[in-house]
Coordinates of N, CA and C in Angstrom, one line a residue:
M248 N 0.8 -1.2 0.0 CA 0.0 0.0 0.0 C 0.9 1.2 0.0
T249 N 0.6 2.2 -0.8 CA 1.4 3.4 -1.0 C 1.0 4.5 0.1
L250 N 1.8 5.4 0.2 CA 1.6 6.5 1.1 C 0.3 7.3 0.7
H251 N 0.1 7.4 -0.6 CA -1.1 8.1 -1.1 C -2.4 7.4 -0.6
R252 N -2.4 6.1 -0.8 CA -3.5 5.2 -0.4 C -3.8 5.3 1.1
L253 N -2.7 5.1 1.8 CA -2.9 5.2 3.3 C -3.5 6.5 3.7
T254 N -3.0 7.6 3.2 CA -3.5 8.9 3.5 C -4.9 9.0 3.1
G255 N -5.3 8.6 1.9 CA -6.7 8.6 1.5 C -7.6 7.8 2.4
V256 N -7.2 6.6 2.8 CA -8.0 5.8 3.7 C -8.1 6.5 5.0
F257 N -7.1 7.1 5.5 CA -7.1 7.9 6.8 C -8.2 9.0 6.7
F258 N -8.2 9.7 5.6 CA -9.2 10.8 5.5 C -10.6 10.3 5.3
V259 N -10.8 9.2 4.6 CA -12.1 8.6 4.5 C -12.6 8.2 5.9
I260 N -11.8 7.6 6.7 CA -12.1 7.2 8.1 C -12.4 8.4 8.9
F261 N -11.6 9.5 8.8 CA -11.8 10.7 9.5 C -13.2 11.3 9.1
A262 N -13.5 11.4 7.8 CA -14.8 11.9 7.4 C -15.9 11.2 8.0
V263 N -15.9 9.8 7.9 CA -16.9 9.0 8.4 C -17.1 9.3 9.9
A264 N -16.0 9.3 10.7 CA -16.1 9.6 12.1 C -16.7 11.0 12.4
M265 N -16.4 12.0 11.6 CA -16.9 13.3 11.7 C -18.4 13.3 11.4
I266 N -18.8 12.7 10.3 CA -20.2 12.7 9.9 C -21.1 11.9 10.9
W267 N -20.7 10.8 11.3 CA -21.6 9.9 12.1 C -21.3 10.0 13.6
G268 N -20.2 10.7 14.0 CA -19.9 10.7 15.4 C -19.8 12.1 16.0
V269 N -18.7 12.8 15.5 CA -18.4 14.1 16.1 C -19.4 15.2 15.8
I270 N -19.8 15.4 14.6 CA -20.7 16.5 14.3 C -22.0 16.4 14.9
P271 N -22.7 15.2 14.9 CA -24.0 15.1 15.6 C -23.9 15.3 17.1
A272 N -22.7 14.9 17.7 CA -22.6 15.0 19.1 C -22.2 16.4 19.5
Q273 N -21.7 17.2 18.6 CA -21.2 18.6 19.0 C -22.1 19.7 18.4
T274 N -23.2 19.4 17.8 CA -24.0 20.5 17.3 C -25.4 20.4 17.9
E275 N -26.0 21.6 18.0 CA -27.4 21.6 18.6 C -28.4 21.0 17.6
S276 N -29.3 20.3 18.2 CA -30.4 19.7 17.4 C -31.6 20.6 17.3
V277 N -31.6 21.6 18.1 CA -32.8 22.6 18.1 C -32.2 23.9 17.6
Y278 N -32.9 24.5 16.6 CA -32.5 25.7 16.1 C -33.7 26.5 15.6
P279 N -33.6 27.8 15.5 CA -34.8 28.6 15.1 C -35.3 28.2 13.8
D280 N -36.7 28.3 13.7 CA -37.3 28.0 12.4 C -36.8 28.9 11.3
G281 N -36.6 28.3 10.1 CA -36.2 29.1 9.0 C -34.7 29.4 8.9
S282 N -33.9 29.0 9.9 CA -32.5 29.2 9.8 C -31.8 27.9 9.3
I283 N -30.6 28.0 8.9 CA -29.8 26.9 8.4 C -29.4 26.0 9.6
P284 N -29.7 24.7 9.6 CA -29.3 23.8 10.7 C -27.8 23.9 10.9
P285 N -27.3 24.0 12.1 CA -25.9 24.2 12.4 C -25.0 23.1 11.9
E286 N -25.5 21.9 11.6 CA -24.6 20.8 11.2 C -24.4 20.8 9.7
V287 N -25.1 21.6 8.9 CA -25.0 21.6 7.4 C -23.6 21.8 6.9
L288 N -23.0 22.9 7.3 CA -21.7 23.2 6.8 C -20.6 22.2 7.2
P289 N -20.6 21.9 8.5 CA -19.5 20.9 8.9 C -19.7 19.5 8.2
M290 N -21.0 19.1 8.0 CA -21.3 17.9 7.3 C -20.8 18.0 5.8
F291 N -21.0 19.1 5.2 CA -20.6 19.3 3.8 C -19.1 19.2 3.7
Y292 N -18.4 19.9 4.6 CA -16.9 19.9 4.6 C -16.4 18.5 4.9
A293 N -17.0 17.8 5.8 CA -16.6 16.4 6.1 C -16.8 15.5 4.9
A294 N -17.9 15.7 4.2 CA -18.2 14.9 3.0 C -17.2 15.2 1.9
M295 N -16.8 16.4 1.8 CA -15.8 16.8 0.8 C -14.4 16.2 1.1
I296 N -14.1 16.2 2.4 CA -12.8 15.5 2.9 C -12.9 14.0 2.5
G297 N -14.0 13.4 2.8 CA -14.2 12.0 2.5 C -14.1 11.7 1.0
L298 N -14.7 12.5 0.2 CA -14.6 12.3 -1.3 C -13.2 12.5 -1.8
F299 N -12.5 13.5 -1.3 CA -11.1 13.7 -1.8 C -10.2 12.6 -1.2
G300 N -10.6 12.0 0.0 CA -9.8 10.9 0.5 C -10.0 9.7 -0.4
V301 N -11.3 9.5 -0.9 CA -11.5 8.4 -1.8 C -10.7 8.6 -3.1
A302 N -10.7 9.8 -3.6 CA -9.9 10.1 -4.8 C -8.4 9.8 -4.6
L303 N -7.9 10.2 -3.5 CA -6.5 10.0 -3.1 C -6.2 8.5 -3.0
A304 N -7.1 7.7 -2.4 CA -6.9 6.3 -2.2 C -7.0 5.5 -3.5
C305 N -7.7 6.1 -4.5 CA -7.8 5.4 -5.8 C -6.8 5.8 -6.8
Q306 N -5.8 6.6 -6.4 CA -4.8 7.0 -7.3 C -3.9 5.8 -7.7
R307 N -3.2 5.9 -8.8 CA -2.3 4.9 -9.2 C -1.1 4.8 -8.3
A308 N -0.6 3.7 -8.1 CA 0.5 3.5 -7.2 C 1.8 4.0 -7.9
E309 N 2.4 5.0 -7.3 CA 3.6 5.6 -7.8 C 4.6 5.6 -6.7
A310 N 5.9 5.6 -7.0 CA 6.9 5.7 -6.0 C 7.0 7.1 -5.5
T311 N 6.8 7.2 -4.2 CA 6.8 8.6 -3.6 C 7.7 8.5 -2.4
A312 N 8.7 9.4 -2.5 CA 9.6 9.5 -1.3 C 9.1 10.4 -0.3
L313 N 9.2 10.0 1.0 CA 8.7 10.8 2.1 C 9.8 11.8 2.4
D314 N 9.3 13.1 2.2 CA 10.2 14.2 2.5 C 10.1 14.7 3.9
L315 N 11.0 14.3 4.8 CA 10.9 14.6 6.2 C 11.0 16.1 6.5
R316 N 11.7 16.8 5.7 CA 11.7 18.3 5.9 C 10.4 18.9 5.7
Q317 N 9.7 18.5 4.6 CA 8.4 19.0 4.3 C 7.4 18.5 5.3
G318 N 7.5 17.3 5.8 CA 6.7 16.8 6.8 C 6.8 17.6 8.1
A319 N 8.0 17.9 8.5 CA 8.3 18.7 9.7 C 7.7 20.1 9.6
K320 N 7.8 20.7 8.4 CA 7.2 22.0 8.2 C 5.7 21.9 8.3
T321 N 5.1 20.9 7.7 CA 3.6 20.7 7.8 C 3.2 20.5 9.3
A322 N 3.9 19.7 10.0 CA 3.6 19.4 11.4 C 3.7 20.7 12.2
G323 N 4.7 21.5 12.0 CA 4.9 22.8 12.7 C 3.7 23.8 12.4
F324 N 3.4 23.8 11.1 CA 2.3 24.7 10.7 C 1.0 24.2 11.4
F325 N 0.7 22.9 11.4 CA -0.5 22.4 12.1 C -0.5 22.7 13.6
L326 N 0.7 22.5 14.2 CA 0.8 22.8 15.6 C 0.5 24.3 15.9
L327 N 1.1 25.2 15.1 CA 0.8 26.6 15.2 C -0.7 26.9 15.1
A328 N -1.3 26.3 14.1 CA -2.8 26.5 14.0 C -3.5 26.0 15.2
L329 N -3.1 24.9 15.7 CA -3.7 24.3 16.9 C -3.6 25.2 18.1
V330 N -2.4 25.8 18.3 CA -2.2 26.8 19.4 C -3.1 28.0 19.2
G331 N -3.2 28.4 17.9 CA -4.1 29.6 17.7 C -5.5 29.3 18.0
V332 N -6.0 28.1 17.6 CA -7.4 27.7 17.9 C -7.6 27.6 19.4
L333 N -6.6 27.1 20.1 CA -6.7 27.0 21.6 C -6.7 28.4 22.2
A334 N -5.9 29.3 21.6 CA -5.9 30.7 22.1 C -7.2 31.4 22.0
M335 N -8.0 31.0 20.9 CA -9.3 31.6 20.7 C -10.2 31.2 21.9
Q336 N -10.1 30.1 22.5 CA -10.9 29.7 23.6 C -10.6 30.6 24.8
H337 N -9.3 31.0 25.0 CA -8.9 31.8 26.2 C -9.0 33.3 26.0
V338 N -8.7 33.8 24.8 CA -8.8 35.3 24.7 C -9.9 35.7 23.7
G339 N -10.5 34.8 23.1 CA -11.6 35.1 22.2 C -11.2 35.2 20.7
F340 N -12.2 35.1 19.8 CA -11.9 35.0 18.4 C -11.3 36.3 17.9
L341 N -11.9 37.5 18.3 CA -11.5 38.8 17.8 C -10.1 39.1 18.1
L342 N -9.5 38.6 19.1 CA -8.1 38.8 19.5 C -7.2 37.8 18.9
A343 N -7.5 36.5 19.0 CA -6.6 35.5 18.6 C -6.6 35.3 17.0
A344 N -7.8 35.4 16.4 CA -7.8 35.1 14.9 C -7.0 36.0 14.1
P345 N -7.0 37.3 14.3 CA -6.1 38.2 13.5 C -4.6 37.8 13.7
A346 N -4.2 37.6 15.0 CA -2.8 37.3 15.3 C -2.4 36.0 14.6
L347 N -3.3 34.9 14.7 CA -3.0 33.7 14.0 C -2.9 33.9 12.5
A348 N -3.9 34.6 11.9 CA -3.9 34.8 10.5 C -2.6 35.5 10.0
L349 N -2.2 36.5 10.8 CA -1.0 37.3 10.4 C 0.3 36.4 10.5
V350 N 0.4 35.6 11.5 CA 1.5 34.7 11.7 C 1.6 33.7 10.6
L351 N 0.4 33.1 10.2 CA 0.4 32.1 9.2 C 0.7 32.7 7.8
L352 N 0.2 33.9 7.6 CA 0.5 34.6 6.3 C 2.0 34.9 6.2
W353 N 2.6 35.3 7.3 CA 4.0 35.7 7.4 C 4.8 34.4 7.1
L354 N 4.4 33.3 7.7 CA 5.2 32.0 7.5 C 5.1 31.5 6.1
V355 N 4.0 31.7 5.4 CA 4.0 31.3 4.0 C 4.6 32.2 3.0
G356 N 5.2 33.3 3.6 CA 6.0 34.2 2.7 C 5.3 35.5 2.3
E357 N 4.2 35.8 2.8 CA 3.5 37.0 2.4 C 4.1 38.2 3.1
R358 N 4.6 39.2 2.4 CA 5.2 40.3 3.0 C 4.5 41.7 2.6
R359 N 3.6 41.6 1.6 CA 3.0 42.9 1.2 C 2.0 43.3 2.2
P360 N 2.2 44.6 2.7 CA 1.3 45.1 3.8 C -0.2 45.1 3.5
L361 N -0.6 45.4 2.2 CA -2.0 45.3 1.9 C -2.6 43.9 2.1
W362 N -1.9 42.9 1.6 CA -2.4 41.6 1.7 C -2.3 41.1 3.1
L363 N -1.3 41.5 3.9 CA -1.3 41.1 5.3 C -2.5 41.8 6.0
A364 N -2.8 43.0 5.7 CA -3.9 43.7 6.3 C -5.3 43.0 5.9
L365 N -5.4 42.7 4.6 CA -6.6 42.1 4.2 C -6.8 40.7 4.7
G366 N -5.8 39.9 4.7 CA -5.9 38.5 5.2 C -5.8 38.4 6.7
G367 N -5.0 39.2 7.3 CA -4.8 39.1 8.7 C -5.9 39.8 9.5
L368 N -6.4 40.9 9.0 CA -7.4 41.7 9.7 C -8.8 41.6 9.1
G369 N -8.8 41.8 7.7 CA -10.1 41.7 7.0 C -10.7 40.4 7.1
G370 N -10.0 39.3 6.9 CA -10.5 37.9 6.9 C -11.2 37.6 8.2
P371 N -10.6 37.8 9.4 CA -11.2 37.5 10.6 C -12.4 38.4 10.9
V372 N -12.4 39.7 10.5 CA -13.5 40.5 10.7 C -14.7 40.1 9.8
L373 N -14.4 39.7 8.6 CA -15.4 39.2 7.7 C -16.1 37.9 8.3
I374 N -15.2 37.0 8.8 CA -15.8 35.8 9.4 C -16.6 36.1 10.6
W375 N -16.2 37.0 11.5 CA -16.9 37.4 12.7 C -18.3 38.0 12.2
T376 N -18.2 38.9 11.2 CA -19.5 39.5 10.7 C -20.5 38.5 10.2
V377 N -20.0 37.6 9.4 CA -20.9 36.5 8.9 C -21.5 35.7 10.0
F378 N -20.7 35.2 10.9 CA -21.2 34.3 11.9 C -21.9 35.0 13.1
E379 N -21.3 36.0 13.6 CA -21.9 36.7 14.8 C -23.1 37.6 14.4
V380 N -22.9 38.4 13.4 CA -23.9 39.4 13.0 C -25.0 38.8 12.2
L381 N -24.6 38.2 11.1 CA -25.6 37.7 10.1 C -26.3 36.4 10.5
L382 N -25.5 35.4 11.0 CA -26.1 34.2 11.3 C -26.5 34.0 12.8
G383 N -26.0 35.0 13.6 CA -26.3 34.9 15.1 C -25.6 33.8 15.8
R384 N -24.6 33.2 15.3 CA -23.8 32.1 15.9 C -22.7 32.7 16.7
L385 N -22.5 32.4 18.0 CA -21.5 32.9 18.8 C -20.1 32.2 18.5
L386 N -19.1 33.0 18.3 CA -17.7 32.5 18.2 C -17.1 32.6 19.6
P387 N -16.1 31.8 19.8 CA -15.4 31.8 21.1 C -14.8 33.1 21.4

């Protein structure tokens, strides 16, 4: 079994666990009439992850070398994102999200001030506006 297939199978199992276990257990079953059920978007994204996992698992077997340097960068990026998400629980979305976005943009090499401002400040404000103001869903 190749690394591609193992990764694809992992993401299929992850998606199934999200769809039938995590999302139903972590979303409210009662919501105001006429609004979008809170599980719709997470279910859609989990289904997309599962579909892409199937596509990855079905790829032709090719020799792929494991790049440890790239793997370490990816793991570091993931850990930084995890720290940012945990920080949102302690200091709130409006403080932690812009800091996390700016750090991640900087790490991927973005140095243009306009794009740093748009992605680091405009993105979190847009997310906050959509969820808190328009949808009435509280962010941490």
